[in-house]
Amino acid sequence: MKNQDLINNLTMDLRPVKVFKLKWQHYATCLAVGLFTTLAGLAISGVRFDLLETMKSAQFIIESLILIVLALASTAIALRLSIPHKQSQKTKYFVLTTLGVWFLVLLFFLLRSNAPMAGWGFTCLSQVLLGSVFPAAVIFFIANQAAPLSRALTGWVVLTSGTAFGALVAHFSCSMSNPLHLLVWHALPVVVIGVLGVFIGKLFLVKI
Amino acid sequence: MSKLSDKDLAQLMIKAQNGEASDYEALLTYINAFLSNYVRSKIRSNERAEDVVQEVLISIHKSRHTYDAEKSFMSWLLAIAHFKMADHFRNKHEKTTYALTDDIESQSLPVLELIINEEDRSRLIEALSEMDIRSQKVMSSLKLDGKKISEIAIEMQLTESNVKVIASRAYETLRIKLEKHK
């Protein structure tokens, strides 16, 4: 099709549109949903009995910070990816780096651990999975109102954001602090479900 | 076409967002001209460059609601254009096309050479007859008549790049057809 024919077709197809601007309200909504999901998850699962004691441990504090950064940053990045000129390749590396740091921290403590034990973690897995649904759905909905250029990348970051909130639920309710358990049942599901986001993004996000 | 400033383009886009068709057409026409030069400077194949430009125009149409009037229009446009070009390079179309059009005249064509050397022109002619007129003309001039790309371009009133692109695509189609007939 010649370009002029295409221009004619697009002009004939022109309709007034409602301009979509990414506002602080969008960010706030997503964060509020994430926070609500985390608190609701904790209300259902219950907070770990030794939380006050565990909060003194360096491993717990570092992991908490990483998860909070991952959840907040991924949410913001996912929203920015839905606007053509707001996206940047560097944002992809920030999410990857945060995940990488998380894994390195866990590996560090794993190497220092005397008795690595993965244990039973399907409860943790279900918390990560279920905790991701509502936040991810909201971010997907908002992103779809805009125009994400890369559906795969956006999908990945959206699911990473969602699972980070789910991982926060697991983090504050699971009483197992063994690094191998955290690696297998907390961190790995975030990565795996995040990768699934690549396919979910291609399926559900509008093609630009 | 006179050069439009970022502000002018932004104004056209705002009117397009409101449904003003004439302004939208003017905007797309300008973008088409700009992108055609811009993309061709990055992608050698004219056909592929045209494909990318068309994809960008369609993306602009689908994502026009995301343009923020307070921001630079060109940065919004180039973000889409760069993404589509990166997509194009990821699909490796450019590498394949570039390799084939680089030196199409002296490219080794094992199946064709075999046919020509054995003077089995009927198989080649049969395969050529199944192709479109332009491809037939280019391939028969190139391989049967032994003409140069420059001569064919003059004869068919095309650019040499166009002839190379037609030849590379026709060559690939012909190769597949002839290998099937073997």
mmCIF file with all atom_site columns, N, CA and C in Angstrom, chain B residues 3-49:
data_model
loop_
_atom_site.group_PDB
_atom_site.id
_atom_site.type_symbol
_atom_site.label_atom_id
_atom_site.label_alt_id
_atom_site.label_comp_id
_atom_site.label_asym_id
_atom_site.label_entity_id
_atom_site.label_seq_id
_atom_site.pdbx_PDB_ins_code
_atom_site.Cartn_x
_atom_site.Cartn_y
_atom_site.Cartn_z
_atom_site.occupancy
_atom_site.B_iso_or_equiv
_atom_site.pdbx_formal_charge
_atom_site.auth_seq_id
_atom_site.auth_comp_id
_atom_site.auth_asym_id
_atom_site.auth_atom_id
_atom_site.pdbx_PDB_model_num
ATOM 1   N N  . LYS B 1 3  ? 9.454   23.648 6.101  1.00 0.00 ? 3  LYS B N  1
ATOM 2   C CA . LYS B 1 3  ? 9.730   22.985 7.361  1.00 0.00 ? 3  LYS B CA 1
ATOM 3   C C  . LYS B 1 3  ? 8.814   23.539 8.439  1.00 0.00 ? 3  LYS B C  1
ATOM 4   N N  . LEU B 1 4  ? 8.238   22.623 9.210  1.00 0.00 ? 4  LEU B N  1
ATOM 5   C CA . LEU B 1 4  ? 7.359   23.025 10.303 1.00 0.00 ? 4  LEU B CA 1
ATOM 6   C C  . LEU B 1 4  ? 8.101   22.899 11.622 1.00 0.00 ? 4  LEU B C  1
ATOM 7   N N  . SER B 1 5  ? 7.834   23.821 12.510 1.00 0.00 ? 5  SER B N  1
ATOM 8   C CA . SER B 1 5  ? 8.497   23.768 13.817 1.00 0.00 ? 5  SER B CA 1
ATOM 9   C C  . SER B 1 5  ? 7.774   22.750 14.691 1.00 0.00 ? 5  SER B C  1
ATOM 10  N N  . ASP B 1 6  ? 8.396   22.427 15.797 1.00 0.00 ? 6  ASP B N  1
ATOM 11  C CA . ASP B 1 6  ? 7.804   21.483 16.742 1.00 0.00 ? 6  ASP B CA 1
ATOM 12  C C  . ASP B 1 6  ? 6.452   22.006 17.230 1.00 0.00 ? 6  ASP B C  1
ATOM 13  N N  . LYS B 1 7  ? 6.407   23.318 17.407 1.00 0.00 ? 7  LYS B N  1
ATOM 14  C CA . LYS B 1 7  ? 5.171   23.943 17.889 1.00 0.00 ? 7  LYS B CA 1
ATOM 15  C C  . LYS B 1 7  ? 4.057   23.812 16.844 1.00 0.00 ? 7  LYS B C  1
ATOM 16  N N  . ASP B 1 8  ? 4.430   24.014 15.571 1.00 0.00 ? 8  ASP B N  1
ATOM 17  C CA . ASP B 1 8  ? 3.445   23.880 14.480 1.00 0.00 ? 8  ASP B CA 1
ATOM 18  C C  . ASP B 1 8  ? 2.902   22.469 14.436 1.00 0.00 ? 8  ASP B C  1
ATOM 19  N N  . LEU B 1 9  ? 3.800   21.495 14.551 1.00 0.00 ? 9  LEU B N  1
ATOM 20  C CA . LEU B 1 9  ? 3.390   20.085 14.506 1.00 0.00 ? 9  LEU B CA 1
ATOM 21  C C  . LEU B 1 9  ? 2.499   19.754 15.696 1.00 0.00 ? 9  LEU B C  1
ATOM 22  N N  . ALA B 1 10 ? 2.868   20.309 16.850 1.00 0.00 ? 10 ALA B N  1
ATOM 23  C CA . ALA B 1 10 ? 2.064   20.072 18.048 1.00 0.00 ? 10 ALA B CA 1
ATOM 24  C C  . ALA B 1 10 ? 0.647   20.611 17.862 1.00 0.00 ? 10 ALA B C  1
ATOM 25  N N  . GLN B 1 11 ? 0.556   21.787 17.251 1.00 0.00 ? 11 GLN B N  1
ATOM 26  C CA . GLN B 1 11 ? -0.755  22.406 16.997 1.00 0.00 ? 11 GLN B CA 1
ATOM 27  C C  . GLN B 1 11 ? -1.600  21.534 16.064 1.00 0.00 ? 11 GLN B C  1
ATOM 28  N N  . LEU B 1 12 ? -0.944  21.011 15.023 1.00 0.00 ? 12 LEU B N  1
ATOM 29  C CA . LEU B 1 12 ? -1.645  20.137 14.081 1.00 0.00 ? 12 LEU B CA 1
ATOM 30  C C  . LEU B 1 12 ? -2.145  18.885 14.800 1.00 0.00 ? 12 LEU B C  1
ATOM 31  N N  . MET B 1 13 ? -1.300  18.368 15.693 1.00 0.00 ? 13 MET B N  1
ATOM 32  C CA . MET B 1 13 ? -1.669  17.152 16.418 1.00 0.00 ? 13 MET B CA 1
ATOM 33  C C  . MET B 1 13 ? -2.836  17.402 17.363 1.00 0.00 ? 13 MET B C  1
ATOM 34  N N  . ILE B 1 14 ? -2.837  18.559 17.989 1.00 0.00 ? 14 ILE B N  1
ATOM 35  C CA . ILE B 1 14 ? -3.929  18.901 18.907 1.00 0.00 ? 14 ILE B CA 1
ATOM 36  C C  . ILE B 1 14 ? -5.241  18.972 18.128 1.00 0.00 ? 14 ILE B C  1
ATOM 37  N N  . LYS B 1 15 ? -5.179  19.571 16.957 1.00 0.00 ? 15 LYS B N  1
ATOM 38  C CA . LYS B 1 15 ? -6.386  19.664 16.117 1.00 0.00 ? 15 LYS B CA 1
ATOM 39  C C  . LYS B 1 15 ? -6.809  18.277 15.649 1.00 0.00 ? 15 LYS B C  1
ATOM 40  N N  . ALA B 1 16 ? -5.830  17.444 15.358 1.00 0.00 ? 16 ALA B N  1
ATOM 41  C CA . ALA B 1 16 ? -6.145  16.066 14.943 1.00 0.00 ? 16 ALA B CA 1
ATOM 42  C C  . ALA B 1 16 ? -6.819  15.317 16.088 1.00 0.00 ? 16 ALA B C  1
ATOM 43  N N  . GLN B 1 17 ? -6.362  15.555 17.304 1.00 0.00 ? 17 GLN B N  1
ATOM 44  C CA . GLN B 1 17 ? -6.970  14.905 18.470 1.00 0.00 ? 17 GLN B CA 1
ATOM 45  C C  . GLN B 1 17 ? -8.427  15.336 18.626 1.00 0.00 ? 17 GLN B C  1
ATOM 46  N N  . ASN B 1 18 ? -8.717  16.530 18.123 1.00 0.00 ? 18 ASN B N  1
ATOM 47  C CA . ASN B 1 18 ? -10.097 17.032 18.177 1.00 0.00 ? 18 ASN B CA 1
ATOM 48  C C  . ASN B 1 18 ? -10.921 16.593 16.970 1.00 0.00 ? 18 ASN B C  1
ATOM 49  N N  . GLY B 1 19 ? -10.275 15.860 16.061 1.00 0.00 ? 19 GLY B N  1
ATOM 50  C CA . GLY B 1 19 ? -11.002 15.309 14.919 1.00 0.00 ? 19 GLY B CA 1
ATOM 51  C C  . GLY B 1 19 ? -10.944 16.140 13.647 1.00 0.00 ? 19 GLY B C  1
ATOM 52  N N  . GLU B 1 20 ? -10.007 17.079 13.575 1.00 0.00 ? 20 GLU B N  1
ATOM 53  C CA . GLU B 1 20 ? -9.902  17.926 12.364 1.00 0.00 ? 20 GLU B CA 1
ATOM 54  C C  . GLU B 1 20 ? -9.118  17.173 11.289 1.00 0.00 ? 20 GLU B C  1
ATOM 55  N N  . ALA B 1 21 ? -9.844  16.690 10.284 1.00 0.00 ? 21 ALA B N  1
ATOM 56  C CA . ALA B 1 21 ? -9.243  15.786 9.295  1.00 0.00 ? 21 ALA B CA 1
ATOM 57  C C  . ALA B 1 21 ? -8.188  16.467 8.421  1.00 0.00 ? 21 ALA B C  1
ATOM 58  N N  . SER B 1 22 ? -8.444  17.697 8.002  1.00 0.00 ? 22 SER B N  1
ATOM 59  C CA . SER B 1 22 ? -7.497  18.360 7.080  1.00 0.00 ? 22 SER B CA 1
ATOM 60  C C  . SER B 1 22 ? -6.153  18.604 7.768  1.00 0.00 ? 22 SER B C  1
ATOM 61  N N  . ASP B 1 23 ? -6.213  18.980 9.039  1.00 0.00 ? 23 ASP B N  1
ATOM 62  C CA . ASP B 1 23 ? -4.963  19.196 9.787  1.00 0.00 ? 23 ASP B CA 1
ATOM 63  C C  . ASP B 1 23 ? -4.236  17.880 10.001 1.00 0.00 ? 23 ASP B C  1
ATOM 64  N N  . TYR B 1 24 ? -5.002  16.847 10.240 1.00 0.00 ? 24 TYR B N  1
ATOM 65  C CA . TYR B 1 24 ? -4.410  15.521 10.445 1.00 0.00 ? 24 TYR B CA 1
ATOM 66  C C  . TYR B 1 24 ? -3.720  15.043 9.176  1.00 0.00 ? 24 TYR B C  1
ATOM 67  N N  . GLU B 1 25 ? -4.388  15.269 8.041  1.00 0.00 ? 25 GLU B N  1
ATOM 68  C CA . GLU B 1 25 ? -3.783  14.861 6.768  1.00 0.00 ? 25 GLU B CA 1
ATOM 69  C C  . GLU B 1 25 ? -2.490  15.636 6.526  1.00 0.00 ? 25 GLU B C  1
ATOM 70  N N  . ALA B 1 26 ? -2.519  16.928 6.806  1.00 0.00 ? 26 ALA B N  1
ATOM 71  C CA . ALA B 1 26 ? -1.308  17.746 6.624  1.00 0.00 ? 26 ALA B CA 1
ATOM 72  C C  . ALA B 1 26 ? -0.190  17.239 7.541  1.00 0.00 ? 26 ALA B C  1
ATOM 73  N N  . LEU B 1 27 ? -0.562  16.894 8.770  1.00 0.00 ? 27 LEU B N  1
ATOM 74  C CA . LEU B 1 27 ? 0.425   16.399 9.723  1.00 0.00 ? 27 LEU B CA 1
ATOM 75  C C  . LEU B 1 27 ? 1.041   15.089 9.247  1.00 0.00 ? 27 LEU B C  1
ATOM 76  N N  . LEU B 1 28 ? 0.187   14.165 8.845  1.00 0.00 ? 28 LEU B N  1
ATOM 77  C CA . LEU B 1 28 ? 0.693   12.853 8.396  1.00 0.00 ? 28 LEU B CA 1
ATOM 78  C C  . LEU B 1 28 ? 1.536   12.992 7.136  1.00 0.00 ? 28 LEU B C  1
ATOM 79  N N  . THR B 1 29 ? 1.145   13.881 6.264  1.00 0.00 ? 29 THR B N  1
ATOM 80  C CA . THR B 1 29 ? 1.915   14.092 5.028  1.00 0.00 ? 29 THR B CA 1
ATOM 81  C C  . THR B 1 29 ? 3.309   14.606 5.363  1.00 0.00 ? 29 THR B C  1
ATOM 82  N N  . TYR B 1 30 ? 3.347   15.551 6.290  1.00 0.00 ? 30 TYR B N  1
ATOM 83  C CA . TYR B 1 30 ? 4.651   16.096 6.703  1.00 0.00 ? 30 TYR B CA 1
ATOM 84  C C  . TYR B 1 30 ? 5.500   15.016 7.365  1.00 0.00 ? 30 TYR B C  1
ATOM 85  N N  . ILE B 1 31 ? 4.860   14.258 8.278  1.00 0.00 ? 31 ILE B N  1
ATOM 86  C CA . ILE B 1 31 ? 5.588   13.195 8.992  1.00 0.00 ? 31 ILE B CA 1
ATOM 87  C C  . ILE B 1 31 ? 6.091   12.158 8.004  1.00 0.00 ? 31 ILE B C  1
ATOM 88  N N  . ASN B 1 32 ? 5.274   11.839 7.008  1.00 0.00 ? 32 ASN B N  1
ATOM 89  C CA . ASN B 1 32 ? 5.665   10.849 6.001  1.00 0.00 ? 32 ASN B CA 1
ATOM 90  C C  . ASN B 1 32 ? 6.938   11.286 5.284  1.00 0.00 ? 32 ASN B C  1
ATOM 91  N N  . ALA B 1 33 ? 6.953   12.552 4.883  1.00 0.00 ? 33 ALA B N  1
ATOM 92  C CA . ALA B 1 33 ? 8.133   13.068 4.166  1.00 0.00 ? 33 ALA B CA 1
ATOM 93  C C  . ALA B 1 33 ? 9.360   13.066 5.083  1.00 0.00 ? 33 ALA B C  1
ATOM 94  N N  . PHE B 1 34 ? 9.159   13.524 6.301  1.00 0.00 ? 34 PHE B N  1
ATOM 95  C CA . PHE B 1 34 ? 10.277  13.579 7.262  1.00 0.00 ? 34 PHE B CA 1
ATOM 96  C C  . PHE B 1 34 ? 10.811  12.176 7.550  1.00 0.00 ? 34 PHE B C  1
ATOM 97  N N  . LEU B 1 35 ? 9.863   11.265 7.851  1.00 0.00 ? 35 LEU B N  1
ATOM 98  C CA . LEU B 1 35 ? 10.277  9.912  8.239  1.00 0.00 ? 35 LEU B CA 1
ATOM 99  C C  . LEU B 1 35 ? 10.902  9.158  7.081  1.00 0.00 ? 35 LEU B C  1
ATOM 100 N N  . SER B 1 36 ? 10.392  9.400  5.875  1.00 0.00 ? 36 SER B N  1
ATOM 101 C CA . SER B 1 36 ? 10.945  8.700  4.707  1.00 0.00 ? 36 SER B CA 1
ATOM 102 C C  . SER B 1 36 ? 12.440  8.985  4.592  1.00 0.00 ? 36 SER B C  1
ATOM 103 N N  . ASN B 1 37 ? 12.813  10.230 4.770  1.00 0.00 ? 37 ASN B N  1
ATOM 104 C CA . ASN B 1 37 ? 14.247  10.570 4.718  1.00 0.00 ? 37 ASN B CA 1
ATOM 105 C C  . ASN B 1 37 ? 14.984  10.007 5.926  1.00 0.00 ? 37 ASN B C  1
ATOM 106 N N  . TYR B 1 38 ? 14.354  10.155 7.082  1.00 0.00 ? 38 TYR B N  1
ATOM 107 C CA . TYR B 1 38 ? 15.002  9.747  8.334  1.00 0.00 ? 38 TYR B CA 1
ATOM 108 C C  . TYR B 1 38 ? 15.238  8.241  8.366  1.00 0.00 ? 38 TYR B C  1
ATOM 109 N N  . VAL B 1 39 ? 14.194  7.497  8.026  1.00 0.00 ? 39 VAL B N  1
ATOM 110 C CA . VAL B 1 39 ? 14.288  6.032  8.092  1.00 0.00 ? 39 VAL B CA 1
ATOM 111 C C  . VAL B 1 39 ? 15.220  5.505  7.001  1.00 0.00 ? 39 VAL B C  1
ATOM 112 N N  . ARG B 1 40 ? 15.171  6.120  5.818  1.00 0.00 ? 40 ARG B N  1
ATOM 113 C CA . ARG B 1 40 ? 16.045  5.658  4.723  1.00 0.00 ? 40 ARG B CA 1
ATOM 114 C C  . ARG B 1 40 ? 17.521  5.876  5.046  1.00 0.00 ? 40 ARG B C  1
ATOM 115 N N  . SER B 1 41 ? 17.782  6.832  5.920  1.00 0.00 ? 41 SER B N  1
ATOM 116 C CA . SER B 1 41 ? 19.185  7.034  6.304  1.00 0.00 ? 41 SER B CA 1
ATOM 117 C C  . SER B 1 41 ? 19.661  5.906  7.224  1.00 0.00 ? 41 SER B C  1
ATOM 118 N N  . LYS B 1 42 ? 18.722  5.167  7.807  1.00 0.00 ? 42 LYS B N  1
ATOM 119 C CA . LYS B 1 42 ? 19.075  4.079  8.727  1.00 0.00 ? 42 LYS B CA 1
ATOM 120 C C  . LYS B 1 42 ? 18.874  2.703  8.093  1.00 0.00 ? 42 LYS B C  1
ATOM 121 N N  . ILE B 1 43 ? 17.919  2.605  7.186  1.00 0.00 ? 43 ILE B N  1
ATOM 122 C CA . ILE B 1 43 ? 17.592  1.313  6.578  1.00 0.00 ? 43 ILE B CA 1
ATOM 123 C C  . ILE B 1 43 ? 17.827  1.431  5.076  1.00 0.00 ? 43 ILE B C  1
ATOM 124 N N  . ARG B 1 44 ? 18.712  0.561  4.567  1.00 0.00 ? 44 ARG B N  1
ATOM 125 C CA . ARG B 1 44 ? 19.115  0.685  3.158  1.00 0.00 ? 44 ARG B CA 1
ATOM 126 C C  . ARG B 1 44 ? 18.004  0.335  2.173  1.00 0.00 ? 44 ARG B C  1
ATOM 127 N N  . SER B 1 45 ? 17.262  -0.691 2.508  1.00 0.00 ? 45 SER B N  1
ATOM 128 C CA . SER B 1 45 ? 16.252  -1.171 1.568  1.00 0.00 ? 45 SER B CA 1
ATOM 129 C C  . SER B 1 45 ? 15.088  -0.189 1.524  1.00 0.00 ? 45 SER B C  1
ATOM 130 N N  . ASN B 1 46 ? 14.758  0.272  0.325  1.00 0.00 ? 46 ASN B N  1
ATOM 131 C CA . ASN B 1 46 ? 13.649  1.216  0.183  1.00 0.00 ? 46 ASN B CA 1
ATOM 132 C C  . ASN B 1 46 ? 12.321  0.598  0.594  1.00 0.00 ? 46 ASN B C  1
ATOM 133 N N  . GLU B 1 47 ? 12.165  -0.686 0.211  1.00 0.00 ? 47 GLU B N  1
ATOM 134 C CA . GLU B 1 47 ? 10.896  -1.360 0.529  1.00 0.00 ? 47 GLU B CA 1
ATOM 135 C C  . GLU B 1 47 ? 10.733  -1.496 2.039  1.00 0.00 ? 47 GLU B C  1
ATOM 136 N N  . ARG B 1 48 ? 11.805  -1.890 2.712  1.00 0.00 ? 48 ARG B N  1
ATOM 137 C CA . ARG B 1 48 ? 11.741  -2.069 4.170  1.00 0.00 ? 48 ARG B CA 1
ATOM 138 C C  . ARG B 1 48 ? 11.540  -0.733 4.856  1.00 0.00 ? 48 ARG B C  1
ATOM 139 N N  . ALA B 1 49 ? 12.212  0.287  4.328  1.00 0.00 ? 49 ALA B N  1
ATOM 140 C CA . ALA B 1 49 ? 12.069  1.624  4.914  1.00 0.00 ? 49 ALA B CA 1
ATOM 141 C C  . ALA B 1 49 ? 10.618  2.083  4.800  1.00 0.00 ? 49 ALA B C  1
#
